[in-house]
Amino acid sequence: MRQKLEEIRERAAKELEAATDLAAIEELRVKFLGKKGELTAILKQMGGVAPEERPKLGQLANEARGYIEQIIADKNEELQKAALANKLVEEKIDVTAPSKRRKLGSKHPLTIVLDEIKDIFIGMGFDIAQGPEVEWDYYNFEALNIPENHPARDTQDTFYITEKMLLRTQTSPVQIRVMENKKPPIRIIAPGRVYRADTVDATHSPLFHQIEGLVIDKGVTMADLKGTLELFVKSLYGEDSQIRLRPHHFPFTEPSCEIDVACFRCHGAGCPLCKGEGWIEILGAGMVHPKVLENGGVDPNVYSGFAFGMGLERVVMRRFNIDDIRLFYDNDLRFLEQF
Ligand code: PHE
């Protein structure tokens, strides 16, 4: 029996040594130590052993069990370590490898310049106002002193939705909406999309952007208009820029003017950029017409104000030397990535 125990120990050690996976080890555990295993089978033969031999043999059998259990535990650990090491190699991440480049979006050129313009006016105490792009004829024309059959309506080829509803042709309707909702003093700019049924070419688009301005308070004069817009132009185009006011006509301002900036390239001498004029028109403005104040619910005997409106696209085109307005709306990444 001693021999048998010895033989089992050796065989178990050998076979476990050869085992290469956890399932094989479990199989061997059952084979040697299980209820029907070889060691158990031997212990069952204890009955046939002389009583004085039994304690000794029992001890040997326990040692054999302990020994085999130990090998199994060692082997298990060894295999688990190997599996882990293997996994670490297989799943290794090279943190120094170059990563995939993730493209970051950038601001649209119209947004870049609009943000700048907003900052300038916010710095002067203006708020940002908004109005709907689908507008009533009333706000876009009627309340702005452009009655039905007024020739000014023809100059703004309007997209009508119904007889009374349209796509706004200018941001000026926001003037009325602001006056309706807020008591003076009022100091706002209202940037947004406007629509005109123009034929598309390098300088015309049926959708473009305007920035409206409106200031109403007691005692506001043309001098405030000039001072404000001069400061604006100097902030946008540089301290040495010059402006001039040219008489003009808008139905909703009286008096009205257009404001030109001295050409950035020739400074007034005349060149291709300013088409020989020496000056570049950048906005329309004027003192808010008393009828328009009234339409907005503001008493023209108490308050006065000025308003202005400018196109954003042309400012941006000059800033970045863009020669075709359509580039703004094509969403061509080769264009957009340059900003
Ligand atoms: N709404 C005018 C336009 O589209 C611009 C303007 C706004 C002029 C406010 C005067 C005052 O041409």
Coordinates of C-alpha atoms and ligand atoms in Angstrom, one line a residue:
M1 CA 0.0 0.0 0.0
R2 CA 2.9 2.4 0.7
Q3 CA 4.2 1.6 -2.7
K4 CA 0.9 2.3 -4.2
L5 CA 0.6 5.6 -2.5
E6 CA 4.1 6.4 -3.7
E7 CA 3.3 5.4 -7.2
I8 CA 0.1 7.6 -7.2
R9 CA 2.0 10.6 -6.0
E10 CA 4.6 10.3 -8.7
R11 CA 2.0 9.6 -11.4
A12 CA -0.1 12.6 -10.3
A13 CA 2.9 14.8 -10.3
K14 CA 3.9 13.7 -13.8
E15 CA 0.4 14.0 -15.3
L16 CA -0.2 17.4 -13.8
E17 CA 3.1 18.6 -15.1
A18 CA 1.9 17.7 -18.6
A19 CA -1.5 19.4 -18.2
T20 CA -1.8 22.6 -20.3
D21 CA -5.2 24.0 -19.3
L22 CA -7.5 24.5 -16.4
A23 CA -9.9 21.9 -17.7
A24 CA -7.2 19.2 -17.8
I25 CA -6.2 20.0 -14.2
E26 CA -9.8 19.7 -13.0
E27 CA -10.0 16.3 -14.8
L28 CA -6.9 15.1 -13.0
R29 CA -8.1 16.4 -9.7
V30 CA -11.3 14.2 -10.1
K31 CA -9.2 11.3 -11.3
F32 CA -6.9 11.3 -8.2
L33 CA -8.8 13.0 -5.4
G34 CA -12.4 12.7 -6.4
K35 CA -15.0 10.5 -4.6
K36 CA -14.2 7.8 -7.1
G37 CA -10.6 8.8 -7.4
E38 CA -7.6 6.6 -7.1
L39 CA -6.5 7.9 -3.6
T40 CA -10.0 7.4 -2.3
A41 CA -10.0 3.9 -3.7
I42 CA -6.8 3.1 -1.7
L43 CA -8.2 4.5 1.5
K44 CA -11.1 2.2 1.2
Q45 CA -8.7 -0.7 1.4
M46 CA -7.6 0.4 4.9
G47 CA -9.9 -2.2 6.4
G48 CA -7.5 -4.9 5.2
V49 CA -4.5 -3.3 6.9
A50 CA -3.1 -4.4 10.3
P51 CA -4.5 -2.0 13.0
E52 CA -1.0 -0.9 14.2
E53 CA -0.2 0.1 10.6
R54 CA -3.3 2.1 10.1
P55 CA -2.3 5.4 11.7
K56 CA 1.0 5.5 9.8
L57 CA -0.7 4.6 6.5
G58 CA -3.5 7.2 7.2
Q59 CA -0.8 9.8 7.7
L60 CA 0.9 8.9 4.5
A61 CA -2.4 8.9 2.6
N62 CA -3.1 12.4 4.0
E63 CA 0.3 13.6 3.0
A64 CA -0.2 12.2 -0.5
R65 CA -3.5 14.1 -0.7
G66 CA -1.9 17.3 0.6
Y67 CA 0.9 16.9 -1.8
I68 CA -1.4 16.4 -4.9
E69 CA -3.6 19.3 -3.8
Q70 CA -0.5 21.5 -3.5
I71 CA 0.6 20.6 -7.0
I72 CA -2.9 21.3 -8.4
A73 CA -2.9 24.7 -6.7
D74 CA 0.6 25.5 -8.0
K75 CA -0.3 24.4 -11.4
N76 CA -3.5 26.4 -11.4
E77 CA -1.7 29.5 -10.4
E78 CA 1.0 28.9 -13.0
L79 CA -1.6 28.6 -15.7
Q80 CA -3.5 31.6 -14.6
K81 CA -0.3 33.7 -14.5
A82 CA 0.5 32.5 -18.0
A83 CA -3.0 33.4 -19.2
L84 CA -2.7 36.9 -17.7
A85 CA 0.8 37.4 -19.2
N86 CA -0.5 36.3 -22.5
K87 CA -3.5 38.7 -22.3
L88 CA -1.2 41.5 -21.4
V89 CA 0.9 40.9 -24.4
E90 CA -2.1 40.5 -26.7
E91 CA -3.9 43.5 -25.5
K92 CA -1.0 45.7 -25.2
I93 CA -1.6 49.3 -26.2
D94 CA 1.2 51.4 -27.5
V95 CA 0.5 54.7 -25.9
T96 CA 3.3 56.3 -27.9
A97 CA 1.7 55.4 -31.2
P98 CA 0.4 58.4 -33.2
S99 CA -3.4 58.8 -32.7
K100 CA -6.0 59.3 -35.4
R101 CA -6.3 62.9 -36.2
R102 CA -9.7 64.2 -35.1
K103 CA -10.7 67.2 -37.1
L104 CA -12.0 70.2 -35.2
G105 CA -14.6 72.4 -36.7
S106 CA -14.1 76.1 -36.9
K107 CA -16.3 79.1 -36.9
H108 CA -17.9 80.1 -40.2
P109 CA -16.4 83.3 -41.6
L110 CA -19.8 85.0 -41.3
T111 CA -19.9 84.0 -37.6
I112 CA -16.3 85.2 -37.0
V113 CA -17.1 88.7 -38.1
L114 CA -20.6 88.8 -36.7
D115 CA -19.2 87.9 -33.2
E116 CA -16.7 90.7 -33.6
I117 CA -19.5 93.2 -34.5
K118 CA -21.6 92.0 -31.6
D119 CA -18.7 92.5 -29.2
I120 CA -18.2 96.0 -30.4
F121 CA -21.8 97.0 -29.9
I122 CA -22.2 95.1 -26.6
G123 CA -19.2 97.1 -25.5
M124 CA -21.2 100.2 -26.2
G125 CA -24.1 99.0 -24.1
F126 CA -26.3 97.5 -26.8
D127 CA -28.4 94.4 -26.3
I128 CA -28.9 91.7 -29.0
A129 CA -32.5 91.4 -30.3
Q130 CA -34.1 88.9 -32.6
G131 CA -37.2 88.7 -34.8
P132 CA -38.8 86.1 -37.0
E133 CA -37.6 85.4 -40.6
V134 CA -41.2 84.6 -41.6
E135 CA -42.7 88.0 -41.0
W136 CA -46.0 89.8 -41.5
D137 CA -46.2 92.4 -44.3
Y138 CA -47.2 94.8 -41.6
Y139 CA -43.8 94.6 -39.8
N140 CA -41.7 94.4 -42.9
F141 CA -43.4 97.2 -44.8
E142 CA -46.5 98.8 -43.4
A143 CA -45.3 99.8 -39.9
L144 CA -42.0 101.0 -41.5
N145 CA -43.9 103.6 -43.4
I146 CA -43.8 101.6 -46.7
P147 CA -47.5 101.4 -47.5
E148 CA -49.0 99.2 -50.2
N149 CA -48.0 100.3 -53.8
H150 CA -45.0 102.2 -52.4
P151 CA -42.2 102.0 -54.9
A152 CA -39.8 100.9 -52.2
R153 CA -41.6 97.5 -52.2
D154 CA -40.5 96.9 -55.8
T155 CA -36.8 97.4 -55.0
Q156 CA -36.9 94.5 -52.5
D157 CA -38.1 91.6 -54.5
T158 CA -40.1 90.0 -51.9
F159 CA -40.8 86.3 -51.4
Y160 CA -44.5 86.3 -50.4
I161 CA -45.9 83.3 -48.5
T162 CA -49.5 84.6 -48.5
E163 CA -50.8 88.1 -49.3
K164 CA -50.0 89.2 -45.7
M165 CA -47.1 86.9 -44.9
L166 CA -43.6 87.0 -46.3
L167 CA -39.9 86.2 -45.8
R168 CA -38.5 89.4 -44.3
T169 CA -36.5 91.4 -46.8
Q170 CA -34.6 93.4 -44.1
T171 CA -34.0 93.3 -40.4
S172 CA -35.8 96.6 -39.9
P173 CA -39.1 94.9 -38.8
V174 CA -37.3 94.0 -35.6
Q175 CA -37.3 97.8 -34.8
I176 CA -41.1 97.7 -34.5
R177 CA -41.1 94.4 -32.6
V178 CA -38.6 95.8 -30.1
M179 CA -40.5 99.1 -29.6
E180 CA -43.7 97.1 -29.0
N181 CA -42.0 95.1 -26.3
K182 CA -39.7 97.5 -24.5
K183 CA -40.0 101.0 -23.2
P184 CA -37.2 103.5 -24.0
P185 CA -34.3 103.8 -23.5
I186 CA -33.7 101.2 -26.2
R187 CA -30.2 100.2 -27.5
I188 CA -30.2 97.1 -29.6
I189 CA -28.7 95.4 -32.6
A190 CA -30.6 92.7 -34.4
P191 CA -28.5 90.4 -36.6
G192 CA -30.3 87.8 -38.8
R193 CA -31.1 86.3 -42.2
V194 CA -33.1 88.2 -44.8
Y195 CA -34.4 87.1 -48.1
R196 CA -34.8 88.7 -51.5
A197 CA -35.7 87.2 -54.8
D198 CA -32.4 88.2 -56.4
T199 CA -30.8 86.3 -59.2
V200 CA -27.8 84.4 -57.8
D201 CA -24.4 85.6 -58.9
A202 CA -21.0 86.4 -57.4
T203 CA -22.4 89.3 -55.3
H204 CA -26.1 88.3 -55.0
S205 CA -27.8 85.6 -53.0
P206 CA -31.5 85.1 -52.2
L207 CA -30.5 84.7 -48.6
F208 CA -28.1 87.0 -46.9
H209 CA -27.6 88.6 -43.5
Q210 CA -28.2 92.1 -42.1
I211 CA -27.5 93.7 -38.8
E212 CA -30.0 96.2 -37.6
G213 CA -29.4 98.8 -35.0
L214 CA -31.9 100.9 -33.0
V215 CA -31.3 103.5 -30.3
I216 CA -34.2 105.4 -28.8
D217 CA -34.1 107.8 -25.8
K218 CA -34.9 111.4 -24.9
G219 CA -32.8 113.8 -26.9
V220 CA -31.1 111.4 -29.3
T221 CA -29.7 113.3 -32.3
M222 CA -27.9 112.8 -35.6
A223 CA -24.7 113.5 -33.7
D224 CA -25.2 110.4 -31.6
L225 CA -25.8 108.4 -34.8
K226 CA -22.6 109.7 -36.3
G227 CA -20.5 109.2 -33.1
T228 CA -21.8 105.7 -32.5
L229 CA -21.2 104.5 -36.1
E230 CA -17.8 106.2 -36.3
L231 CA -16.7 104.5 -33.2
F232 CA -18.1 101.2 -34.6
V233 CA -16.2 101.6 -37.9
K234 CA -12.9 102.5 -36.1
S235 CA -13.3 99.4 -33.9
L236 CA -13.9 97.2 -36.9
Y237 CA -11.5 98.6 -39.5
G238 CA -8.9 100.4 -37.4
E239 CA -8.4 103.6 -35.6
D240 CA -7.4 105.6 -38.7
S241 CA -10.5 104.7 -40.7
Q242 CA -12.6 107.5 -42.0
I243 CA -16.3 107.7 -42.6
R244 CA -18.5 110.1 -44.5
L245 CA -22.3 110.5 -44.4
R246 CA -24.0 110.8 -47.7
P247 CA -27.7 112.0 -47.9
H248 CA -30.0 109.2 -48.9
H249 CA -33.6 108.2 -48.6
F250 CA -35.3 105.4 -46.6
P251 CA -39.1 105.6 -45.9
F252 CA -38.6 104.7 -42.2
T253 CA -35.9 107.3 -41.4
E254 CA -35.9 111.1 -41.7
P255 CA -33.4 112.4 -42.4
S256 CA -31.6 109.4 -43.9
C257 CA -28.0 108.8 -45.0
E258 CA -25.7 106.2 -46.2
I259 CA -22.3 105.8 -44.5
D260 CA -19.2 105.2 -46.5
V261 CA -15.7 104.2 -45.3
A262 CA -12.6 105.5 -47.0
C263 CA -11.3 102.7 -49.2
F264 CA -9.0 100.4 -47.3
R265 CA -6.7 100.1 -50.2
C266 CA -6.4 103.6 -51.8
H267 CA -7.6 105.6 -48.8
G268 CA -9.8 107.8 -50.9
A269 CA -7.7 108.2 -54.1
G270 CA -9.8 105.7 -56.1
C271 CA -8.8 102.1 -57.1
P272 CA -10.4 98.9 -58.5
L273 CA -11.6 97.8 -55.0
C274 CA -13.7 100.9 -54.5
K275 CA -14.4 101.1 -58.3
G276 CA -12.6 104.4 -58.5
E277 CA -14.9 106.0 -55.9
G278 CA -12.4 106.3 -53.1
W279 CA -15.2 105.3 -50.7
I280 CA -17.1 102.1 -49.9
E281 CA -20.7 102.1 -48.8
I282 CA -21.2 100.0 -45.7
L283 CA -24.5 100.9 -44.2
G284 CA -27.8 102.8 -44.4
A285 CA -29.0 104.9 -41.4
G286 CA -31.1 107.8 -40.3
M287 CA -33.2 109.3 -37.5
V288 CA -36.2 107.0 -36.9
H289 CA -39.3 108.5 -38.7
P290 CA -41.9 109.9 -36.2
K291 CA -44.5 107.7 -37.9
V292 CA -42.4 104.6 -37.2
L293 CA -42.0 105.6 -33.6
E294 CA -45.7 106.0 -33.3
N295 CA -46.3 102.6 -35.0
G296 CA -44.0 101.1 -32.3
G297 CA -46.0 102.8 -29.5
V298 CA -43.3 105.4 -28.8
D299 CA -44.3 109.0 -28.4
P300 CA -42.3 111.0 -31.0
N301 CA -42.9 114.2 -29.0
V302 CA -40.9 112.7 -26.1
Y303 CA -38.4 110.4 -27.7
S304 CA -36.2 110.4 -30.7
G305 CA -33.9 107.8 -32.1
F306 CA -31.6 106.6 -34.8
A307 CA -31.5 103.3 -36.7
F308 CA -29.0 101.7 -39.1
G309 CA -28.8 98.6 -41.1
M310 CA -25.8 96.9 -42.8
G311 CA -25.2 93.8 -44.8
L312 CA -22.8 91.3 -43.2
E313 CA -21.7 89.4 -46.3
R314 CA -20.0 92.4 -47.9
V315 CA -18.1 93.2 -44.7
V316 CA -16.8 89.7 -44.5
M317 CA -15.9 89.4 -48.2
R318 CA -13.7 92.5 -47.9
R319 CA -12.2 91.3 -44.6
F320 CA -11.1 87.9 -46.0
N321 CA -10.7 88.8 -49.7
I322 CA -13.6 86.5 -50.7
D323 CA -14.8 87.3 -54.3
D324 CA -17.9 85.1 -54.5
I325 CA -20.8 85.3 -52.1
R326 CA -21.9 81.8 -52.9
L327 CA -18.9 80.3 -51.1
F328 CA -20.6 81.3 -47.8
Y329 CA -23.5 78.9 -48.4
D330 CA -21.9 76.0 -50.3
N331 CA -20.5 74.3 -47.1
D332 CA -17.4 73.3 -49.0
L333 CA -14.9 72.2 -46.4
R334 CA -12.0 73.3 -48.6
F335 CA -13.3 76.8 -48.2
L336 CA -14.5 76.6 -44.6
E337 CA -11.2 75.1 -43.3
Q338 CA -9.4 78.2 -44.2
F339 CA -10.9 80.1 -41.3
Ligands
PHE1 N1 -33.4 98.3 -44.0 C1 -32.5 99.1 -44.9 C2 -32.1 98.2 -46.1 O1 -32.3 97.1 -46.1 C3 -31.3 99.6 -44.1 C4 -31.6 100.6 -43.1 C5 -31.9 100.2 -41.8 C6 -31.6 102.0 -43.3 C7 -32.2 101.1 -40.8 C8 -31.9 102.9 -42.4 C9 -32.2 102.5 -41.1 O2 -31.5 98.8 -47.0

